[in-house]
Tab-separated table of C-alpha atoms in Angstrom:
chain	number	residue	atom	x	y	z
A	213	MET	CA	-81.189	11.890	-7.230
A	214	PRO	CA	-78.667	9.674	-8.900
A	215	ILE	CA	-74.988	9.254	-8.612
A	216	LYS	CA	-72.884	11.342	-11.250
A	217	LEU	CA	-70.426	8.949	-13.032
A	218	PRO	CA	-68.554	9.289	-16.313
A	219	SER	CA	-70.233	7.330	-18.924
A	220	THR	CA	-67.033	5.586	-19.843
A	221	LEU	CA	-66.798	4.175	-16.233
A	222	PRO	CA	-67.647	0.484	-16.378
A	223	ALA	CA	-69.779	0.902	-13.155
A	224	PHE	CA	-72.007	3.240	-15.176
A	225	ASP	CA	-73.351	0.449	-17.576
A	226	VAL	CA	-73.448	-2.072	-14.606
A	227	LEU	CA	-75.441	0.027	-12.377
A	228	THR	CA	-77.901	1.207	-15.211
A	229	GLN	CA	-78.705	-2.431	-16.087
A	230	GLU	CA	-79.238	-2.744	-12.217
A	231	GLY	CA	-81.659	-0.129	-12.017
A	232	VAL	CA	-79.627	2.125	-10.046
A	233	MET	CA	-80.054	5.921	-10.862
A	234	VAL	CA	-76.711	7.197	-12.576
A	235	MET	CA	-76.538	10.521	-14.250
A	236	ARG	CA	-73.952	11.679	-16.848
A	237	GLU	CA	-71.798	14.804	-15.950
A	238	SER	CA	-73.523	16.707	-18.669
A	239	GLN	CA	-76.906	15.986	-17.134
A	240	ALA	CA	-75.890	17.027	-13.490
A	241	ALA	CA	-74.629	20.321	-14.713
A	242	GLN	CA	-78.230	21.215	-15.448
A	243	GLN	CA	-79.335	20.895	-11.933
A	244	ASP	CA	-79.212	23.809	-9.614
A	245	ILE	CA	-78.234	22.045	-6.327
A	246	ARG	CA	-75.068	21.242	-4.730
A	247	PRO	CA	-74.061	17.680	-5.025
A	248	LEU	CA	-72.292	15.839	-2.280
A	249	LYS	CA	-68.730	15.317	-3.229
A	250	LEU	CA	-67.558	11.911	-2.291
A	251	ALA	CA	-64.312	10.345	-3.013
A	252	ILE	CA	-62.968	6.689	-2.919
A	253	LEU	CA	-59.279	5.987	-2.216
A	254	ASN	CA	-59.121	2.710	-3.926
A	255	LEU	CA	-56.408	0.308	-2.711
A	256	MET	CA	-57.817	-2.820	-3.911
A	257	PRO	CA	-56.141	-4.693	-6.917
A	258	GLN	CA	-59.492	-5.564	-8.691
A	259	LYS	CA	-60.336	-1.902	-9.016
A	260	ILE	CA	-63.237	-1.911	-11.397
A	261	LYS	CA	-65.157	-4.559	-9.177
A	262	THR	CA	-64.608	-2.247	-6.110
A	263	GLU	CA	-65.596	0.903	-7.947
A	264	THR	CA	-68.745	-0.715	-8.861
A	265	GLN	CA	-69.492	-2.275	-5.340
A	266	PHE	CA	-69.075	1.030	-3.664
A	267	ALA	CA	-70.836	3.143	-6.442
A	268	ARG	CA	-73.895	0.681	-6.091
A	269	LEU	CA	-74.214	1.515	-2.461
A	270	ILE	CA	-73.746	5.233	-2.460
A	271	GLY	CA	-75.696	5.837	-5.450
A	272	ALA	CA	-78.799	4.301	-3.765
A	273	THR	CA	-79.894	7.524	-1.980
A	274	PRO	CA	-82.148	10.499	-2.931
A	275	LEU	CA	-79.187	12.718	-3.053
A	276	GLN	CA	-76.960	13.760	-6.045
A	277	ILE	CA	-73.516	12.361	-5.466
A	278	GLU	CA	-70.430	13.451	-7.504
A	279	LEU	CA	-67.825	10.751	-7.192
A	280	THR	CA	-63.857	11.165	-7.508
A	281	LEU	CA	-61.665	8.008	-7.745
A	282	ILE	CA	-58.264	8.565	-6.013
A	283	ARG	CA	-55.091	6.554	-5.942
A	284	PRO	CA	-51.877	6.631	-4.112
A	285	THR	CA	-49.574	8.918	-6.201
A	286	GLU	CA	-46.498	6.638	-6.712
A	287	HIS	CA	-48.058	3.297	-6.321
A	288	ILE	CA	-48.539	1.652	-9.819
A	289	SER	CA	-51.384	-1.060	-10.007
A	290	LYS	CA	-50.379	-4.399	-11.458
A	291	THR	CA	-54.009	-5.798	-12.014
A	292	THR	CA	-55.935	-2.925	-13.480
A	293	SER	CA	-54.990	-1.294	-16.925
A	294	GLN	CA	-53.123	1.927	-16.884
A	295	ALA	CA	-55.490	3.146	-19.505
A	296	HIS	CA	-58.496	2.738	-17.066
A	297	ILE	CA	-56.662	4.198	-14.255
A	298	GLY	CA	-55.368	7.314	-16.280
A	299	ALA	CA	-58.956	7.782	-17.552
A	300	HIS	CA	-60.696	7.751	-14.380
A	301	TYR	CA	-58.343	8.202	-11.278
A	302	GLU	CA	-56.592	11.146	-9.916
A	303	ALA	CA	-53.446	11.043	-7.938
A	304	PHE	CA	-53.737	12.046	-4.308
A	305	GLN	CA	-51.109	14.814	-4.837
A	306	ASP	CA	-53.414	16.357	-7.605
A	307	VAL	CA	-56.516	16.461	-5.399
A	308	LYS	CA	-55.064	17.408	-1.923
A	309	ASP	CA	-56.105	21.057	-2.359
A	310	ARG	CA	-59.698	20.093	-2.699
A	311	LYS	CA	-62.307	19.328	-0.165
A	312	PHE	CA	-64.605	16.546	-0.027
A	313	ASP	CA	-68.082	15.786	1.966
A	314	GLY	CA	-67.086	12.183	2.370
A	315	LEU	CA	-64.136	9.852	1.697
A	316	ILE	CA	-64.024	5.995	1.538
A	317	ILE	CA	-60.593	4.369	2.139
A	318	THR	CA	-60.832	0.788	0.834
A	319	GLY	CA	-59.218	-2.413	2.067
A	320	ALA	CA	-56.003	-3.465	0.493
A	321	PRO	CA	-54.411	-7.218	0.394
A	322	ILE	CA	-51.368	-6.162	2.434
A	323	GLU	CA	-52.481	-6.985	5.963
A	324	HIS	CA	-49.654	-9.486	6.399
A	325	LEU	CA	-47.425	-6.392	6.309
A	326	GLU	CA	-46.735	-4.174	9.238
A	327	PHE	CA	-48.219	-0.662	8.407
A	328	GLU	CA	-44.948	0.981	8.383
A	329	ASP	CA	-43.766	-1.519	5.808
A	330	VAL	CA	-46.405	-0.804	3.167
A	331	THR	CA	-44.658	1.005	0.300
A	332	TYR	CA	-47.019	3.921	0.204
A	333	TRP	CA	-47.431	4.306	3.978
A	334	ASP	CA	-45.818	7.655	4.170
A	335	GLU	CA	-48.225	8.923	1.721
A	336	MET	CA	-51.123	7.140	3.603
A	337	ARG	CA	-50.096	9.125	6.786
A	338	GLU	CA	-50.303	12.424	4.778
A	339	ILE	CA	-53.935	11.421	3.483
A	340	LEU	CA	-55.085	10.452	6.918
A	341	ASP	CA	-53.929	14.025	8.352
A	342	TRP	CA	-55.367	15.529	5.175
A	343	THR	CA	-58.786	14.063	6.095
A	344	GLN	CA	-58.897	16.169	9.171
A	345	SER	CA	-58.820	19.409	7.238
A	346	ASN	CA	-60.411	18.459	3.888
A	347	VAL	CA	-62.858	15.706	4.308
A	348	HIS	CA	-66.089	16.031	6.532
A	349	SER	CA	-66.554	12.332	7.168
A	350	THR	CA	-64.185	9.404	6.362
A	351	PHE	CA	-65.084	5.720	6.185
A	352	GLY	CA	-62.392	3.356	6.452
A	353	VAL	CA	-63.147	-0.278	5.248
A	354	CYS	CA	-61.083	-3.396	6.427
A	355	TRP	CA	-57.365	-2.450	5.983
A	356	GLY	CA	-58.482	1.152	5.372
A	357	GLY	CA	-60.117	1.185	8.828
A	358	MET	CA	-57.373	-0.769	10.482
A	359	ALA	CA	-54.811	1.811	9.188
A	360	MET	CA	-56.981	4.694	10.433
A	361	ILE	CA	-57.577	3.473	13.964
A	362	HIS	CA	-53.825	2.373	14.229
A	363	TYR	CA	-52.753	5.827	13.033
A	364	PHE	CA	-54.956	8.052	14.983
A	365	HIS	CA	-55.185	5.898	18.267
A	366	GLY	CA	-52.390	3.311	18.217
A	367	VAL	CA	-54.714	0.378	18.185
A	368	LYS	CA	-52.677	-2.741	16.955
A	369	LYS	CA	-53.494	-5.129	14.223
A	370	HIS	CA	-53.117	-8.820	15.316
A	371	MET	CA	-52.692	-11.890	13.027
A	372	LEU	CA	-55.176	-14.738	13.332
A	373	GLU	CA	-54.369	-18.248	13.366
A	374	ALA	CA	-56.652	-19.022	10.617
A	375	LYS	CA	-58.446	-16.734	8.056
A	376	ALA	CA	-61.812	-15.296	9.149
A	377	PHE	CA	-63.714	-16.262	6.091
A	378	GLY	CA	-67.530	-16.332	5.595
A	379	CYS	CA	-70.716	-14.469	6.717
A	380	PHE	CA	-70.421	-13.928	10.301
A	381	PRO	CA	-73.340	-13.200	12.627
A	382	GLN	CA	-73.175	-9.641	14.025
A	383	LYS	CA	-75.090	-7.836	16.891
A	384	ASN	CA	-76.365	-4.192	16.686
A	385	LEU	CA	-74.771	-2.872	19.832
A	386	ALA	CA	-75.991	0.630	19.357
A	387	PRO	CA	-79.643	0.779	18.087
A	388	THR	CA	-80.000	4.486	18.833
A	389	SER	CA	-76.933	5.395	16.572
A	390	PRO	CA	-78.075	7.246	13.472
A	391	TYR	CA	-75.665	5.096	11.327
A	392	LEU	CA	-77.811	1.887	12.341
A	393	ARG	CA	-81.126	3.330	11.781
A	394	GLY	CA	-83.387	0.538	10.511
A	395	PHE	CA	-80.866	-2.221	11.445
A	396	SER	CA	-82.121	-5.386	12.769
A	397	ASP	CA	-80.857	-6.669	16.123
A	398	ASN	CA	-78.801	-9.592	14.534
A	399	PHE	CA	-77.575	-9.859	10.937
A	400	VAL	CA	-74.613	-11.211	8.970
A	401	ILE	CA	-71.654	-9.493	7.102
A	402	PRO	CA	-69.097	-11.004	4.833
A	403	VAL	CA	-65.664	-11.344	6.469
A	404	SER	CA	-62.376	-12.091	4.768
A	405	ARG	CA	-59.269	-11.273	6.567
A	406	TRP	CA	-56.225	-12.616	8.269
A	407	THR	CA	-56.140	-9.956	10.796
A	408	GLU	CA	-58.333	-8.572	13.644
A	409	MET	CA	-58.401	-5.543	16.050
A	410	LYS	CA	-59.150	-6.578	19.658
A	411	GLN	CA	-62.286	-5.252	21.311
A	412	ASP	CA	-60.501	-4.665	24.735
A	413	GLU	CA	-57.862	-2.495	22.998
A	414	ILE	CA	-60.544	-0.510	21.192
A	415	ASP	CA	-62.495	-0.126	24.719
A	416	ALA	CA	-59.386	1.195	26.169
A	417	VAL	CA	-59.748	4.306	23.821
A	418	PRO	CA	-62.401	6.607	25.185
A	419	GLU	CA	-63.007	8.373	21.929
A	420	LEU	CA	-64.029	5.182	20.160
A	421	ARG	CA	-67.492	3.541	20.386
A	422	THR	CA	-68.172	0.026	18.952
A	423	LEU	CA	-71.377	0.091	16.979
A	424	ILE	CA	-71.462	-3.615	15.585
A	425	GLY	CA	-69.607	-6.494	16.838
A	426	SER	CA	-69.526	-10.389	16.740
A	427	GLU	CA	-68.470	-12.927	19.382
A	428	PHE	CA	-67.044	-14.952	16.414
A	429	ALA	CA	-65.267	-12.143	14.506
A	430	GLY	CA	-64.797	-9.499	16.933
A	431	PRO	CA	-65.439	-5.756	16.553
A	432	CYS	CA	-66.973	-4.682	13.184
A	433	LEU	CA	-68.102	-1.071	13.053
A	434	ILE	CA	-66.329	1.624	15.077
A	435	GLU	CA	-67.434	5.266	15.436
A	436	ASP	CA	-64.675	7.892	16.077
A	437	VAL	CA	-66.418	11.243	16.667
A	438	GLY	CA	-63.265	13.153	17.237
A	439	HIS	CA	-61.816	12.215	13.696
A	440	ARG	CA	-65.345	12.421	12.163
A	441	ALA	CA	-64.855	8.823	11.051
A	442	LEU	CA	-66.189	5.251	10.893
A	443	TYR	CA	-64.091	2.103	10.652
A	444	ILE	CA	-65.551	-1.037	9.396
A	445	PHE	CA	-63.412	-4.211	9.491
A	446	ASN	CA	-65.591	-6.352	7.389
A	447	HIS	CA	-67.131	-6.135	3.907
A	448	PHE	CA	-70.838	-4.972	3.444
A	449	GLU	CA	-69.842	-3.921	0.027
A	450	TYR	CA	-69.293	-7.472	-1.300
A	451	ASP	CA	-71.314	-8.649	-4.213
A	452	THR	CA	-73.072	-12.251	-3.794
A	453	GLY	CA	-70.186	-14.002	-5.478
A	454	THR	CA	-67.201	-12.261	-4.118
A	455	LEU	CA	-66.399	-14.848	-1.323
A	456	LYS	CA	-67.033	-17.533	-3.816
A	457	ASP	CA	-64.537	-15.879	-6.299
A	458	GLU	CA	-61.981	-15.741	-3.483
A	459	TYR	CA	-62.637	-19.416	-2.420
A	460	ASP	CA	-62.337	-20.720	-6.122
A	461	ARG	CA	-59.197	-18.594	-6.496
A	462	ASP	CA	-57.619	-20.223	-3.635
A	463	ILE	CA	-58.794	-23.732	-4.432
A	464	ALA	CA	-57.298	-23.465	-7.915
A	465	LYS	CA	-53.741	-22.147	-6.514
A	466	GLY	CA	-53.797	-24.995	-3.880
A	467	THR	CA	-53.819	-22.404	-1.041
A	468	PRO	CA	-55.206	-23.912	2.143
A	469	ILE	CA	-58.575	-22.356	2.701
A	470	ASN	CA	-61.807	-23.441	4.615
A	471	VAL	CA	-65.277	-23.169	2.948
A	472	PRO	CA	-66.597	-19.938	3.755
A	473	MET	CA	-68.669	-20.042	6.946
A	474	ASN	CA	-72.399	-19.594	6.853
A	475	TYR	CA	-72.305	-18.578	3.060
A	476	TYR	CA	-73.304	-21.626	0.901
A	477	PRO	CA	-76.500	-23.459	1.682
A	478	GLY	CA	-75.631	-26.199	3.994
A	479	ASP	CA	-72.098	-25.040	3.717
A	480	ASP	CA	-71.929	-27.001	0.411
A	481	PRO	CA	-69.733	-25.026	-2.264
A	482	SER	CA	-71.496	-26.761	-5.049
A	483	GLN	CA	-74.654	-24.725	-4.240
A	484	PRO	CA	-75.088	-21.009	-5.268
A	485	PRO	CA	-74.218	-18.690	-2.327
A	486	GLU	CA	-77.059	-16.648	-0.836
A	487	ASN	CA	-76.774	-12.928	-0.253
A	488	ARG	CA	-78.200	-12.117	3.280
A	489	TRP	CA	-76.476	-8.797	3.838
A	490	ARG	CA	-77.589	-6.602	0.886
A	491	SER	CA	-80.311	-4.684	2.588
A	492	HIS	CA	-78.182	-3.860	5.703
A	493	ALA	CA	-75.261	-2.864	3.496
A	494	HIS	CA	-77.668	-0.341	1.652
A	495	LEU	CA	-78.894	0.981	5.063
A	496	LEU	CA	-75.330	1.555	6.521
A	497	TYR	CA	-74.105	3.516	3.533
A	498	SER	CA	-77.254	5.399	3.097
A	499	ASN	CA	-77.368	6.377	6.811
A	500	TRP	CA	-73.707	7.510	6.497
A	501	ILE	CA	-74.584	9.641	3.511
A	502	SER	CA	-77.687	10.963	5.286
A	503	GLU	CA	-75.605	12.057	8.342
A	504	ILE	CA	-73.131	13.832	5.961
A	505	TYR	CA	-75.953	15.682	4.165
A	506	LEU	CA	-77.335	16.840	7.661
A	507	THR	CA	-74.042	18.077	8.908
A	508	THR	CA	-71.670	19.140	6.322
A	509	PRO	CA	-71.169	22.872	5.616
A	510	TYR	CA	-72.976	24.331	2.492
A	511	ASP	CA	-69.713	26.276	1.938
A	512	MET	CA	-67.284	23.503	1.373
A	513	GLY	CA	-64.482	25.970	2.378
A	514	GLU	CA	-65.832	25.563	5.876
A	515	ILE	CA	-65.167	21.733	5.876
A	516	GLY	CA	-62.551	20.685	8.380
A	517	GLN	CA	-62.290	24.039	10.157
A	518	ALA	CA	-63.466	22.545	13.424
A	519	MET	CA	-63.117	19.127	15.081
A	520	THR	CA	-66.814	18.807	15.793
A	521	ASP	CA	-69.296	16.001	16.257
A	522	LEU	CA	-70.824	14.837	13.033
A	523	ARG	CA	-74.228	16.130	14.166
A	524	GLY	CA	-72.838	19.563	15.264
């Protein structure tokens, strides 16, 4: 089954051209099944790119997905048109009485700030509390994952001396995890951040389990069974050219930046970059959605009633 998107959302045309199955809302209404209701709290400035990246991944499963785009209520985006946001986004305060099978909380370019100094942190705390009663499974990405693990477990965010930037080798640390079904022992993931979470501080929290990690870039994917959540500090969702765009942007601004590690052939930025993470990106998000499908209540009113293991 396809992902259900408004035909006016830019991702609809992009994904249709790529061969991803998408469905107009009028078509979905004719099917006598309950779609999985997923939401994205999109905190990234380039919202259309981010919508498309995540819709591509969650739309590649056999299940029908109904996607809702959410924004912080008071935060005004300066880089995406208000016409687009008004047409396709709902403020958190307008959806907080609803329930969702899954929620993705994206990264945000505010990692230099302490969490408590973020302008929408008070509402972010409300959202994270809300996930425990209204969302079956939450997936925090980069800053979103760091915010969740900090809020729920007090794990600190640490500044790096230099930006972790490139495609870093990763190890599959939990081959039997349902989230890593089909994963290789070793693979790469795009990394682009100035901060890190330390493995020993994560290990000190018994409720947390590291599924993917790197000796070069630290912990990557963390499972938090008690909060029905996954935290990933890197960017499986990135397009082939996303790191290139970031590198070219910084070069144009005169911002000191290293050539992204292990990204261009021969580390030569004059060469087109290679995508060596796409298959694992689809695997991870497909596995996450499969786990939601296997464990979420059919009656959405029962979501969040008990803090149980995702597999029941």
